[in-house]
Coordinates of N, CA and C in Angstrom, one line a residue:
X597 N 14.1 82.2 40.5 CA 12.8 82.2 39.8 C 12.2 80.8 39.9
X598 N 11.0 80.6 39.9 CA 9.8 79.6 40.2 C 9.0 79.5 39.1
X599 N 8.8 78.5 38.7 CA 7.7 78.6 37.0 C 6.7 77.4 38.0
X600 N 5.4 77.3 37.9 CA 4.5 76.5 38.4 C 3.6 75.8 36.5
X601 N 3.6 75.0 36.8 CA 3.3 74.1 35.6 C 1.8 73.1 36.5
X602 N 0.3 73.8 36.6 CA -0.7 73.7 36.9 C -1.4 72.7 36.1
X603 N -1.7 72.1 36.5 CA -2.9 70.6 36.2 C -4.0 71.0 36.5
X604 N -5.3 70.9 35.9 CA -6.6 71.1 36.8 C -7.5 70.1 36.8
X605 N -8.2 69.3 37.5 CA -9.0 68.4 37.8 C -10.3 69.1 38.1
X606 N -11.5 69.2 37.2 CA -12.8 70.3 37.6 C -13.1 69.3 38.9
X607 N -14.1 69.8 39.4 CA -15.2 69.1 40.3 C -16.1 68.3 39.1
X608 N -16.5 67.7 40.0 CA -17.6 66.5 39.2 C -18.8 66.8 39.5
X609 N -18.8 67.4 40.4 CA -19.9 68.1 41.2 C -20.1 69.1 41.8
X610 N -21.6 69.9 42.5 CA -21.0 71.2 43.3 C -20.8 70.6 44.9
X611 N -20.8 69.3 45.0 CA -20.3 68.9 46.5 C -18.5 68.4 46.7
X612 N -18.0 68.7 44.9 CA -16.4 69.0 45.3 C -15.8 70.0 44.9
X613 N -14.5 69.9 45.5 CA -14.1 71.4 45.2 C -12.8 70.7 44.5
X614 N -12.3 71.4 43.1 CA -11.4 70.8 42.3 C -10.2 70.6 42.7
X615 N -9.5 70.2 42.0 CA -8.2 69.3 42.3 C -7.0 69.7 41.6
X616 N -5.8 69.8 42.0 CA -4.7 70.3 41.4 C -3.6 69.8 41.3
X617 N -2.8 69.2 40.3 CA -0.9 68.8 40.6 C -0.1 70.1 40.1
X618 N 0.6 70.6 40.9 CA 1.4 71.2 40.1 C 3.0 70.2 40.3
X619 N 3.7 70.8 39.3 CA 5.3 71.2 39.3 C 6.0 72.2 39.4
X620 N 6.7 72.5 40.6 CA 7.7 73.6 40.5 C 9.3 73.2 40.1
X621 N 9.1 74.3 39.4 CA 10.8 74.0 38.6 C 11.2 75.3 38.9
X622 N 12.4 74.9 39.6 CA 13.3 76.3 40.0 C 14.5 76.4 39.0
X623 N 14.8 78.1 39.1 CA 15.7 78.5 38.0 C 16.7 79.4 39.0
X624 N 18.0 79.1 38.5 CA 19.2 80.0 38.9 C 19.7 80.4 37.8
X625 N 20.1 82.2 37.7 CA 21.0 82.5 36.9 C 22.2 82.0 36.4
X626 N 22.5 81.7 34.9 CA 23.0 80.9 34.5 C 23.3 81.2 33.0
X627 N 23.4 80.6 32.3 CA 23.6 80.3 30.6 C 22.1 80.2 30.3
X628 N 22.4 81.0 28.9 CA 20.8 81.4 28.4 C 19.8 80.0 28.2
X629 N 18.6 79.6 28.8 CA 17.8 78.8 28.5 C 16.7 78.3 27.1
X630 N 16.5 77.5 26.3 CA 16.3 77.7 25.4 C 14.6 77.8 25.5
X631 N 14.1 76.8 26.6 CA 13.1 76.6 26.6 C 12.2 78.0 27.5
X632 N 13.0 78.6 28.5 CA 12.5 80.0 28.3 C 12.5 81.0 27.9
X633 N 13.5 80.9 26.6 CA 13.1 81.7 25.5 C 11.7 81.8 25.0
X634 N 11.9 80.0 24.2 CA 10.4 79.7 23.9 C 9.7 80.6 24.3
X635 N 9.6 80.3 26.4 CA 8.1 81.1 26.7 C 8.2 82.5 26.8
X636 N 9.2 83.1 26.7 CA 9.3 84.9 26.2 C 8.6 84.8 24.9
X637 N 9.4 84.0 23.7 CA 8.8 84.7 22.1 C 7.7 84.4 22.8
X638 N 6.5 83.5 23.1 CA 5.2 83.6 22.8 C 4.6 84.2 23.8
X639 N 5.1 85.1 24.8 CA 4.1 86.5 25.2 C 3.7 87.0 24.3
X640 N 2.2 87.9 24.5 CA 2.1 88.9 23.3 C 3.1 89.9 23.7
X641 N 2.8 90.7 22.7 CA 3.4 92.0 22.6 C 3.4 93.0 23.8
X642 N 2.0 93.3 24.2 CA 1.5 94.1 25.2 C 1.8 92.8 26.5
X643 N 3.1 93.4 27.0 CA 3.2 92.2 28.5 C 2.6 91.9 29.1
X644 N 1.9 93.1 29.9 CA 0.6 92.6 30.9 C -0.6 92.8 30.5
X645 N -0.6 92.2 29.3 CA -2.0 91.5 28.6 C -2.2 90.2 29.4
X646 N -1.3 89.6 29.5 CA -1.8 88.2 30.2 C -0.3 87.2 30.5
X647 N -0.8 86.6 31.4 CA 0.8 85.8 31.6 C 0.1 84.1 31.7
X648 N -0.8 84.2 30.8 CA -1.5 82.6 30.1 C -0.6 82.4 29.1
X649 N -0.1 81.1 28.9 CA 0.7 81.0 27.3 C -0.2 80.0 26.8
X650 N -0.5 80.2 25.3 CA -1.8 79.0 24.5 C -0.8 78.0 24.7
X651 N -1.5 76.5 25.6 CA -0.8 75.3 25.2 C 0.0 75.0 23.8
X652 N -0.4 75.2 22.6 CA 0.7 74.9 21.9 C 1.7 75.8 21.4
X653 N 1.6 76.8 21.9 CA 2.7 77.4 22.1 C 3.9 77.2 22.0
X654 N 4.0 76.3 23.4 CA 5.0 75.8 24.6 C 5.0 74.7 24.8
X655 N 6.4 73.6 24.0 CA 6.1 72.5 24.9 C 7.2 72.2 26.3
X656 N 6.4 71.5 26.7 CA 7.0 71.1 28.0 C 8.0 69.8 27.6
X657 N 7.9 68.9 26.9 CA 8.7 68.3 26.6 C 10.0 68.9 26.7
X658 N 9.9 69.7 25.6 CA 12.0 70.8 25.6 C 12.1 70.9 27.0
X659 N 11.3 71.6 27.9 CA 12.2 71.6 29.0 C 12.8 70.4 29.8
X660 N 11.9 69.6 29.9 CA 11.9 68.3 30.8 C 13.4 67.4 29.7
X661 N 13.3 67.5 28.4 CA 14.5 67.0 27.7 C 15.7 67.5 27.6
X662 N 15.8 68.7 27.9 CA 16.4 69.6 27.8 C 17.4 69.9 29.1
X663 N 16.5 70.4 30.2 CA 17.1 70.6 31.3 C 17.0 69.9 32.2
X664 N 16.1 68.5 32.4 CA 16.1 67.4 33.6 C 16.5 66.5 33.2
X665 N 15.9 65.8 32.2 CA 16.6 64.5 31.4 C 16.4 63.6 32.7
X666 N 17.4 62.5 33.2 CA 16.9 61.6 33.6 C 17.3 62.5 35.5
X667 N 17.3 63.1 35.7 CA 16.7 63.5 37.1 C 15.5 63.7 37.1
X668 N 14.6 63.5 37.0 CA 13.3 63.5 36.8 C 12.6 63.3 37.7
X669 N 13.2 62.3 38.5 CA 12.3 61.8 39.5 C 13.1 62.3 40.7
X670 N 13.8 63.1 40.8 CA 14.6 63.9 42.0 C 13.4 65.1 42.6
X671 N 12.2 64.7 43.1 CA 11.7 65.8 43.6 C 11.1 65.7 45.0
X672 N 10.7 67.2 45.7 CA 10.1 67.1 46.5 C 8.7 66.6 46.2
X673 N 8.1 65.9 47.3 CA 6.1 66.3 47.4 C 5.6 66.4 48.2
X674 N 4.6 67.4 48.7 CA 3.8 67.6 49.9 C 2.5 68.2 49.2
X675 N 1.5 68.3 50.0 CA 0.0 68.9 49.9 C 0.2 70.3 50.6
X676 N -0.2 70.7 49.7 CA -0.7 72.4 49.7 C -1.6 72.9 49.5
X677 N -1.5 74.2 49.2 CA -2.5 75.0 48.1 C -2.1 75.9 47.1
X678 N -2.9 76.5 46.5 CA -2.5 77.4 45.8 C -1.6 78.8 46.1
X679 N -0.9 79.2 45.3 CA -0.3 80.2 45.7 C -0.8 81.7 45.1
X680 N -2.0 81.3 44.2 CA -3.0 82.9 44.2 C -3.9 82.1 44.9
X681 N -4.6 83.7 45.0 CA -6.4 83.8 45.5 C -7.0 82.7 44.6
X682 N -8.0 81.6 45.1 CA -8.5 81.6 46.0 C -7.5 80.9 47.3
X683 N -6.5 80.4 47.0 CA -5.2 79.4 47.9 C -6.0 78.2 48.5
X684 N -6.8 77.8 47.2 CA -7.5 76.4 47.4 C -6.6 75.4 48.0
X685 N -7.0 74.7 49.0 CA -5.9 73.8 49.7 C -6.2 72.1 49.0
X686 N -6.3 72.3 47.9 CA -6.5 70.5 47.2 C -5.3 70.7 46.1
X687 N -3.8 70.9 46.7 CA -2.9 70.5 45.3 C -1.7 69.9 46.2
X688 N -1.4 68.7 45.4 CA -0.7 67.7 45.4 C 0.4 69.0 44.5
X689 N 1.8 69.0 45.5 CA 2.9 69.8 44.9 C 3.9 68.6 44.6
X690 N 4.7 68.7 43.2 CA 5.9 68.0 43.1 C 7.0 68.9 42.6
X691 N 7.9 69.4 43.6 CA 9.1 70.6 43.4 C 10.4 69.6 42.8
X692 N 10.7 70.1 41.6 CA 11.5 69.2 41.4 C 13.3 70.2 41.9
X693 N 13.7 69.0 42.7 CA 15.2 68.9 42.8 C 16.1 70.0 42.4
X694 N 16.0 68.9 41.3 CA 17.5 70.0 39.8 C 16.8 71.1 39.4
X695 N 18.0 72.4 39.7 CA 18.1 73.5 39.4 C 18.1 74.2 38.3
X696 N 17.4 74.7 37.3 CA 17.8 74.8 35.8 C 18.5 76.3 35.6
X697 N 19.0 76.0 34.9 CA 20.0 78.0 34.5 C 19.1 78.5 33.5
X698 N 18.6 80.0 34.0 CA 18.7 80.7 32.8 C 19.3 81.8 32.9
X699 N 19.2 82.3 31.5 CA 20.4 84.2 31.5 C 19.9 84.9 32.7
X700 N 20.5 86.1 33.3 CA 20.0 87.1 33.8 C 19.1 87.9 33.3
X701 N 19.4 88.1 31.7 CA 18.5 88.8 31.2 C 16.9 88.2 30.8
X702 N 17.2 86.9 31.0 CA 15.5 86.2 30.9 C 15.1 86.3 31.9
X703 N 15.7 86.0 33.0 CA 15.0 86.1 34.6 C 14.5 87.6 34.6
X704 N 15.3 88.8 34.3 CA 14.7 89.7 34.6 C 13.3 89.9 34.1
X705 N 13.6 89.6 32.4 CA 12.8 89.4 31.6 C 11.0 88.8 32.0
X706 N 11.2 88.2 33.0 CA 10.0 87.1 33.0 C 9.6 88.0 34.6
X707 N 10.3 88.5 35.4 CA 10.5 89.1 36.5 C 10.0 90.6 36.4
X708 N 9.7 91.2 35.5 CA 9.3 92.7 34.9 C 7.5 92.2 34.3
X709 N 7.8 91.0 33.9 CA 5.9 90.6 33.3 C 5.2 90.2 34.5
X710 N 6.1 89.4 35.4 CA 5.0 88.5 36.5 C 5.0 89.2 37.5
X711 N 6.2 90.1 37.2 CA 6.0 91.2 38.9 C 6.2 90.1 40.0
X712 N 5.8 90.6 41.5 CA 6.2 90.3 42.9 C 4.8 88.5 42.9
X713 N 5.0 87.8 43.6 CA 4.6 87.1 44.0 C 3.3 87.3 45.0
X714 N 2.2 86.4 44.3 CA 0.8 86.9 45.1 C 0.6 87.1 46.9
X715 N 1.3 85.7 46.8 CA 1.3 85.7 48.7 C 2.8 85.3 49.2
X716 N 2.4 85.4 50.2 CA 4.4 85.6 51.3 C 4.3 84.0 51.6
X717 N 5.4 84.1 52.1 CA 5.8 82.2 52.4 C 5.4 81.8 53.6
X718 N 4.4 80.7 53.8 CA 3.4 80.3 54.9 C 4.1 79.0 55.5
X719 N 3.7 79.1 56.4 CA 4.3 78.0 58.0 C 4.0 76.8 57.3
X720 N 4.7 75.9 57.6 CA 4.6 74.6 57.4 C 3.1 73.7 57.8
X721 N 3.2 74.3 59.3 CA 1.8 73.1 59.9 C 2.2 72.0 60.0
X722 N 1.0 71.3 59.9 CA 1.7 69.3 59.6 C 1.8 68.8 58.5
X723 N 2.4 70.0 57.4 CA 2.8 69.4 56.3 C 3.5 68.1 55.7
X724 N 3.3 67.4 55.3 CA 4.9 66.4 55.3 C 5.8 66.5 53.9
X725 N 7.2 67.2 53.9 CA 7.3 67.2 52.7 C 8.7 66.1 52.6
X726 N 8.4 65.2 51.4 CA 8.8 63.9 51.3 C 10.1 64.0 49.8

């Protein structure tokens, strides 16, 4: 499982087109996670109402304290794009490294709301990933 943690930078104008960092944090089956509990309790009720969580919901702190601690700075980075429609190609990616555990039953859990993945896995190019 893949969680994307999106930054957005508007345009300043209509002669740019906006700007993105994400973080990918990968998860392997494992011992129950606490911080994706968290983002279970605060789905609504109705699952595919939305898979937005309100910022205060959710902090990102717990996980980063929680499950990376001082690997932090163990990551990949390369330029991409997005991985839904529109697949704007302005995002600076940083995949981090360390692998985090959660239950099987959260993965399924989060796996049954988000369903299948928008687009398939695209060729490298002259990406450089560092």
């Amino acid at each position: 499982m893949e969680m994307h943690i999106v930054n957005y930078a508007p345009p300043l104008d209509e002669t740019e087109i906006p700007h993105y960092l994400i973080i990918g944090v990968l998860f392997k089956m494992g011992k129950k996670n606490a911080f994706i509990q968290e983002v279970l309790d605060s789905i609504p009720a109705h699952e595919h109402e939305t898979t937005y969580i309100k910022h205060d919901s959710v902090h990102l702190k717990d996980l980063f304290m929680e499950n990376i601690n001082r690997e932090f700075n163990n990551f990949y980075y390369y330029k991409g794009s997005l991985t839904t429609p529109p697949y704007t190609e302005s995002v600076n990616w940083f995949v981090l490294k360390h692998i985090i555990e959660a239950s099987p039953e959260q993965i399924a859990k989060i796996n049954r709301i988000e369903g299948n993945n928008a687009r398939h896995i695209q060729q490298r190019h002259n990406r450089i990933v560092e």
